[in-house]
XYZ file of C-alpha atoms in Angstrom:
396
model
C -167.301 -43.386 152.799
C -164.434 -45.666 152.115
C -160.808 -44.843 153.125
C -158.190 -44.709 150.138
C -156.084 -47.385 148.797
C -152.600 -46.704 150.868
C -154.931 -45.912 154.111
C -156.875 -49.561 153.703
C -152.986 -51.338 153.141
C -152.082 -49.293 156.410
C -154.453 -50.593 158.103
C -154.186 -54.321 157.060
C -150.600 -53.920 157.668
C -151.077 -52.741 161.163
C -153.353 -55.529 161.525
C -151.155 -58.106 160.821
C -147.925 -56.271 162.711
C -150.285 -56.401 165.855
C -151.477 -59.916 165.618
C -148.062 -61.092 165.557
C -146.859 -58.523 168.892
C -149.959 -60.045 170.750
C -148.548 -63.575 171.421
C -145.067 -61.847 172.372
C -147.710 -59.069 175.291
C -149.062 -61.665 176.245
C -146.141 -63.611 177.167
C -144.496 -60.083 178.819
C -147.090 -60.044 180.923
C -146.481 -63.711 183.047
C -149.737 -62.676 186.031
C -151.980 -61.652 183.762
C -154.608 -59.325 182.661
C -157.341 -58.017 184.834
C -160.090 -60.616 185.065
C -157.674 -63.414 182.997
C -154.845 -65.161 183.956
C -152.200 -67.853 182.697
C -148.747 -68.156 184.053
C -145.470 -68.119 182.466
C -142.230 -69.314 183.757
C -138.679 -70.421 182.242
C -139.776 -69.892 178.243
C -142.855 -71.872 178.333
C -146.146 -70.381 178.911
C -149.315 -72.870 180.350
C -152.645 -71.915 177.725
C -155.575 -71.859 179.470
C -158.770 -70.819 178.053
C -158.709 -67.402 179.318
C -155.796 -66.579 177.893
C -156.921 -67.787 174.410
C -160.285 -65.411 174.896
C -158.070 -62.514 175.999
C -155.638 -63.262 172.594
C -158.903 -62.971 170.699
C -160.117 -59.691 172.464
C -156.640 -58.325 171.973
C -156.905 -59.823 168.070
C -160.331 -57.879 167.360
C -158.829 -54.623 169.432
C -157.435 -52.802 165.998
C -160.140 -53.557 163.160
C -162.753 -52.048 166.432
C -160.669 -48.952 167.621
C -159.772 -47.730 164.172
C -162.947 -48.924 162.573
C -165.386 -48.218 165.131
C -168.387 -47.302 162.870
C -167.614 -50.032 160.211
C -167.055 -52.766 162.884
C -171.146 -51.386 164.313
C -172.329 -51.636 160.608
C -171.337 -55.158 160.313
C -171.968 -56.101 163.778
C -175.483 -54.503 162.956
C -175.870 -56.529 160.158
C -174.760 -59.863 161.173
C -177.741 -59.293 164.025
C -179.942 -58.985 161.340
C -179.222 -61.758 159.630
C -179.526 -63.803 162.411
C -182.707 -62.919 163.141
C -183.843 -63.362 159.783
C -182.836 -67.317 160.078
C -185.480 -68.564 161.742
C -188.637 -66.864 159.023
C -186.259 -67.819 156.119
C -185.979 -71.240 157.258
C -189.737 -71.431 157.880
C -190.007 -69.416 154.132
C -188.344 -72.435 153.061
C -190.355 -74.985 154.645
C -193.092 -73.637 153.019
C -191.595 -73.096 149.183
C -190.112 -76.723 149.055
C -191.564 -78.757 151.860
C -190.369 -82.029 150.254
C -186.949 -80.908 150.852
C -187.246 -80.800 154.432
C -189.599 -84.033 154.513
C -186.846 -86.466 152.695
C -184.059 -85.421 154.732
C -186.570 -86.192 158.163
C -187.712 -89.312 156.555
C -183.728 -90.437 155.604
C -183.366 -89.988 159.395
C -186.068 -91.340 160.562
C -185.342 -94.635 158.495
C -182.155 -94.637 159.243
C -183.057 -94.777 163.240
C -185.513 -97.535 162.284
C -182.819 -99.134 161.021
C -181.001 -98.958 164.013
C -183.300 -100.850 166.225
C -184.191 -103.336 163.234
C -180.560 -104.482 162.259
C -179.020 -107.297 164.408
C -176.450 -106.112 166.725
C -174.215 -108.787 165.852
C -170.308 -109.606 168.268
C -169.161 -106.382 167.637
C -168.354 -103.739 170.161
C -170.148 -101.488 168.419
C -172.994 -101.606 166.330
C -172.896 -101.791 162.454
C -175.986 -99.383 161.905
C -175.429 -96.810 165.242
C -178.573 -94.957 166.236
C -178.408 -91.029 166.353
C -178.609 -91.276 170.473
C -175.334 -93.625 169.623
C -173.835 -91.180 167.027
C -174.350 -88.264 168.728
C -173.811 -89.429 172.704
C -171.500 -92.162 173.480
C -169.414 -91.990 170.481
C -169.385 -88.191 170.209
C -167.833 -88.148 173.240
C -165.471 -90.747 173.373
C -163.992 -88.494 170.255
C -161.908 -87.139 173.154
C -159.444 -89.454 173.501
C -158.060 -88.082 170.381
C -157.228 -84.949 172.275
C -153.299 -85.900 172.345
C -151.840 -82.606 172.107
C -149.659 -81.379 175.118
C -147.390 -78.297 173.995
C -146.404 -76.410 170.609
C -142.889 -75.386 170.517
C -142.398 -72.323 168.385
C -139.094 -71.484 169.260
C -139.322 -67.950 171.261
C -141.363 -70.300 173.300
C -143.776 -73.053 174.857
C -147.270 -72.977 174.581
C -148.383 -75.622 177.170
C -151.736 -77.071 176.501
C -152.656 -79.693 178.977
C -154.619 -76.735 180.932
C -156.725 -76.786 178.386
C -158.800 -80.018 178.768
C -157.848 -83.425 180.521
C -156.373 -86.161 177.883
C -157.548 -89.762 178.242
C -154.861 -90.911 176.295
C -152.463 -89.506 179.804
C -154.711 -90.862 182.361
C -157.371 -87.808 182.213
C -161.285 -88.368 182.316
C -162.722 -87.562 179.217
C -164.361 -84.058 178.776
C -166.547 -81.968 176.375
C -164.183 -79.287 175.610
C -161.714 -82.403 174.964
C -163.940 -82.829 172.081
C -164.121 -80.370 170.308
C -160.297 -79.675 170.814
C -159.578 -82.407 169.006
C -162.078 -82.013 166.249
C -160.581 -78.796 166.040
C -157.006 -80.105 166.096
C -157.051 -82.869 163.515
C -159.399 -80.915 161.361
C -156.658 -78.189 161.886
C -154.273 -80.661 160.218
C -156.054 -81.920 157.298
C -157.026 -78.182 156.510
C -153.843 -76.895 156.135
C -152.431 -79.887 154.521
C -155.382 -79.726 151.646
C -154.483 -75.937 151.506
C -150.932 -77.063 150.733
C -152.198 -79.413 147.686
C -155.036 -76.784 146.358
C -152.146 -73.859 146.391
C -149.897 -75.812 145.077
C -152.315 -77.750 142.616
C -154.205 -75.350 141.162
C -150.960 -72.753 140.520
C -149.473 -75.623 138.619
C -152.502 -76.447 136.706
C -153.828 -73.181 135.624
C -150.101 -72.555 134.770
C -149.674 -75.562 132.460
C -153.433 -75.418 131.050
C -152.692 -71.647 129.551
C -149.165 -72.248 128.642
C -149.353 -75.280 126.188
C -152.444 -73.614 124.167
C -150.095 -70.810 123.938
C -146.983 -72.765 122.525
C -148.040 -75.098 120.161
C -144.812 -77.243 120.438
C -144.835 -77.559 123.681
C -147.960 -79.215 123.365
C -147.047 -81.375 121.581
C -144.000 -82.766 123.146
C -146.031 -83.340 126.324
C -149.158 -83.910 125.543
C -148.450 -87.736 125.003
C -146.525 -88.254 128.733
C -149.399 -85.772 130.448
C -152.200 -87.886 129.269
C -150.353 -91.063 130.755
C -149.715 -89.367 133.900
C -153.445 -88.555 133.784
C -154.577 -91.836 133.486
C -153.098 -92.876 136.530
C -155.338 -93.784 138.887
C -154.781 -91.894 142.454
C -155.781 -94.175 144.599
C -152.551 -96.420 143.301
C -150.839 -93.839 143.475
C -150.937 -93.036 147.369
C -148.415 -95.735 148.690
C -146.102 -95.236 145.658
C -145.639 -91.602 146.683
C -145.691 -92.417 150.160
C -142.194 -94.660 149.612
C -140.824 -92.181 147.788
C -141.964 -89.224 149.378
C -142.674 -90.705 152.941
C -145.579 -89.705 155.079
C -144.788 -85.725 155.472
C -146.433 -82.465 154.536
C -144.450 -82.621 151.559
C -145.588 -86.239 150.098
C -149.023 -85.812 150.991
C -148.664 -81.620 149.625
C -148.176 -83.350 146.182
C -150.502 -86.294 146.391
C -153.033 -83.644 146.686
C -151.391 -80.909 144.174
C -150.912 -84.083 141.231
C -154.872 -84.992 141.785
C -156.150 -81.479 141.140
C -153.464 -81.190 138.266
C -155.184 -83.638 136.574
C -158.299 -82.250 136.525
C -157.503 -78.527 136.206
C -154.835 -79.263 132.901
C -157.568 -80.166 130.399
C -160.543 -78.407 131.817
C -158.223 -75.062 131.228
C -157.091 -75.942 127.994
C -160.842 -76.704 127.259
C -162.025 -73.246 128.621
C -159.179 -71.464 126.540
C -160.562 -73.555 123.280
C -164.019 -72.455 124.245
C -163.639 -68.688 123.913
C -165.099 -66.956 121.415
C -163.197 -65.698 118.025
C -165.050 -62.689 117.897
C -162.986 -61.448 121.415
C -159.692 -62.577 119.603
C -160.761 -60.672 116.435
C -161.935 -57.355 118.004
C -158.391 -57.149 119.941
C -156.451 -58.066 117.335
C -158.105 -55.460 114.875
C -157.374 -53.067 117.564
C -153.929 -53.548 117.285
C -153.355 -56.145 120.434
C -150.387 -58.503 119.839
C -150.807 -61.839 120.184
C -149.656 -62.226 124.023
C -151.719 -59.028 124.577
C -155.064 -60.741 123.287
C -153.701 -64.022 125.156
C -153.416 -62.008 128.554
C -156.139 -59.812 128.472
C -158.697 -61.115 126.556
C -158.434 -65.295 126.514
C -157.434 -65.919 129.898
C -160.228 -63.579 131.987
C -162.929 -64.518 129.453
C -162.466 -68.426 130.223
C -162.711 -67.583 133.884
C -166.231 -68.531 134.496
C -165.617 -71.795 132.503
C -163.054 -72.518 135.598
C -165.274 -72.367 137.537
C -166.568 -75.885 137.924
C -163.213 -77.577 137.248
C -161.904 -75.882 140.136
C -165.236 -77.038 142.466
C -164.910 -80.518 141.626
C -160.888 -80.085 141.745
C -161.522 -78.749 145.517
C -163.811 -81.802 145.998
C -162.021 -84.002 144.698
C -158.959 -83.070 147.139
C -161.249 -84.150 150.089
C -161.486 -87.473 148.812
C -157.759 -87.298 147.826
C -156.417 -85.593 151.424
C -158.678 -88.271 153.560
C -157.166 -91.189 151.891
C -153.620 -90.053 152.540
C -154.151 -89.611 155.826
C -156.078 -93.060 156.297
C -152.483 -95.231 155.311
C -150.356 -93.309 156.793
C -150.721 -90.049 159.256
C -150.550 -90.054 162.470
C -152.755 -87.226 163.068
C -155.754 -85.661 161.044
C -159.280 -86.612 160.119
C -158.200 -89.153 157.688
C -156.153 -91.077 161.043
C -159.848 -90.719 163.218
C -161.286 -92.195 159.877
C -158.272 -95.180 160.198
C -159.230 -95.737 163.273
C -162.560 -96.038 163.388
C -161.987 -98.734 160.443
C -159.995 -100.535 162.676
C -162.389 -100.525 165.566
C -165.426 -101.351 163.246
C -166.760 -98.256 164.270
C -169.436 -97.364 161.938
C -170.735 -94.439 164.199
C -167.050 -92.723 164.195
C -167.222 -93.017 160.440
C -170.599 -90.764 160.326
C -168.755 -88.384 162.378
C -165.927 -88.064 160.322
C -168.265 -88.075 156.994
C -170.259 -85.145 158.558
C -167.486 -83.157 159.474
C -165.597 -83.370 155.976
C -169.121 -82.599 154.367
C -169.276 -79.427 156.611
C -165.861 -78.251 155.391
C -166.685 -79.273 151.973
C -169.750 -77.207 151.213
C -167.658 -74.539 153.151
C -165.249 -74.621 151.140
C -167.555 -74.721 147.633
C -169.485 -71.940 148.764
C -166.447 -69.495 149.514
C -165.097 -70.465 146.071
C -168.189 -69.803 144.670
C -168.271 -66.445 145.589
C -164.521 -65.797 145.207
C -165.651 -66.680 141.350
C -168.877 -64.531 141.893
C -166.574 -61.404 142.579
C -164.019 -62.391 140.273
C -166.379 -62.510 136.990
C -168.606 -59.291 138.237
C -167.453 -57.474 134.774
C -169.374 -59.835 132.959
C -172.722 -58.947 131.554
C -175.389 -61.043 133.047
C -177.781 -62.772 130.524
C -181.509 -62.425 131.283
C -183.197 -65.822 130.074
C -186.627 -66.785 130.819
C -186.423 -70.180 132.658
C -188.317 -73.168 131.694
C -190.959 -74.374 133.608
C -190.388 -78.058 134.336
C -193.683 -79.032 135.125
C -194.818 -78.237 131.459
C -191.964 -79.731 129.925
C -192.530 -82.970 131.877
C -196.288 -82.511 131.081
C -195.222 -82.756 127.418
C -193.111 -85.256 127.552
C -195.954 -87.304 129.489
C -198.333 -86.376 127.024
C -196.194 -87.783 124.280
């Protein structure tokens, strides 16, 4: 049975209260916790990985004390699904085996390739091998891991426990690695997050206000569709003199490029709505904002829906080239550098990573949108077979 309204915001508020007191116990307690230890001396406290596991036990502590039997459910589930992977996958296999066979033979070719291609003067090779990709240059990805403290003020979180840093004299190291994947990727996240926030606020903003006001419309429609046609790529080192290389230039690089595409596509989905919605509220008596609110904008929600996929898209392509001219720091700078090295096996590590966080990202969207259009009714439509429409065509 689900808990009330108030008791669910309770408990979210708790939540969040004791995520933010678990940093400040943690720091009270300078020997340690019983089977973890970190030190902490004159404001600054040295990270090592058990503290970070006992932060995450301490994290998960609330939602599993005050939620035991939900916590199980879920726990109970996610088992379940794992299991399931491996017949699903095989399901799979056996539903669309092409599929599975042109993504082997794409590897395969591209190993072949490999071994064909000339190595050339290079120091590295211009078509890498997987056992390249995926040794050598995986792990020289550690002498990105740069990062040696965060100051937040109340105090010093000392990371060189963490991993050795080539860059400071250290021998290279798996978990150097994947820190700084997990670092730069940390930084081009949150800087996209700024642009989609702040892009898609200002764009769903301005693509139902100017249907709404007709002369507003049209005293900006001319200057919007220049602004439009600029194209973004141009646009990076202009805003980068004016703006300069900061969260803040790159914030509305990003925000401008999914403006563009979000404007029109909601002024489209507000055109497509269908007049018998605005008649039946406005022969109930809805005023004209009323109808607007409540009837035009949710029913050209689904509509949104793929503007705002290939907006978030889009911003990967727009965030990465930012960060290739001029970032210090962030997937875009291992992409830079990797350029400048002629490092074509770097590049399919970069590429695979922002592909990861791309379909990521789509697929959360997607069912943000999912949840967000359930009180639509579903339309039950016999789909076409393709094989007999091909068949006809063929035949004609």
């Amino acid at each position: 049975m689900r808990q009330p309204g108030p008791f669910r915001s309770l408990f979210w508020i708790g939540w969040l209260i004791w995520a933010v007191l678990i940093p400040w116990l943690l720091i009270q307690v300078p020997e340690g916790l019983p089977l973890v230890t970190w030190t902490h001396d004159e404001g600054g406290t040295y990270v090592t990985w058990s503290y970070i596991v006992s932060g995450l036990v301490l994290f998960w502590a609330w939602p599993v004390v005050f939620r035991t039997s939900r916590v199980r459910d879920r726990l109970i589930r996610a088992g379940r699904g794992i299991a399931a992977g491996p017949p699903m996958l095989w399901a799979g296999m056996r539903r669309s085996p092409l599929f599975f066979v042109a993504w082997a033979a794409l590897l395969l070719a591209w190993q072949v390739a490999s071994y064909v291609a000339p190595r050339g003067i290079l120091e590295h090779p211009i078509v890498p091998g997987w056992d390249y990709v995926l040794g050598d240059t995986f792990f020289e990805v550690s002498r990105f891991w740069t990062v040696r403290a965060f100051d937040l003020g109340f105090a010093t979180f000392n990371l060189e426990g963490l991993a050795p840093q080539p860059i400071y004299g250290g021998e290279a190291t798996w978990p150097a690695v994947f820190l700084a994947i997990a670092y730069h990727s940390g930084l081009t996240l949150s800087r996209l997050s700024c642009g989609l926030v702040v892009g898609i606020t200002v764009g769903l903003v301005s693509g139902l206000a100017l249907p709404y006001w007709p002369a507003v419309r049209q005293t900006v429609w001319a200057p919007m569709n220049f602004m439009r046609m600029i194209p973004l790529l141009v646009a990076v080192p202009w805003l980068q003199f004016v703006l300069g290389s900061s969260l803040f230039g790159i914030t509305m690089y990003v925000a401008f490029g999914v403006w563009t595409i979000l404007v029109v596509s909601t002024m489209t989905a507000v055109a497509n709505v269908p007049d018998r919605y605005i008649e039946s509220a406005r022969t109930l008596g809805a005023s004209r904002l009323h109808t607007y609110l409540k009837v035009i904008v949710p029913a050209s929600i689904p509509e949104l829906r793929t503007a705002i996929l290939l907006a978030i898209g889009g911003s990967w392509s727009l965030v990465i080239a930012a960060e290739f001219l001029g970032f210090s720091a962030g997937l875009g700078y291992l992409a830079d550098g990797a350029v400048q090295n002629t490092n074509t096996a770097l590049l399919l590590i970069v590429a695979f990573i922002v592909a990861l966080y791309s379909l990521t990202t789509f697929f959360l969207i997607n069912e943000g949108f999912k949840k967000a259009v359930r009180w639509m009714p579903k339309r039950v439509t016999k789909k076409t077979d393709i094989r007999k429409v091909a068949g006809a065509a063929g035949r004609a």
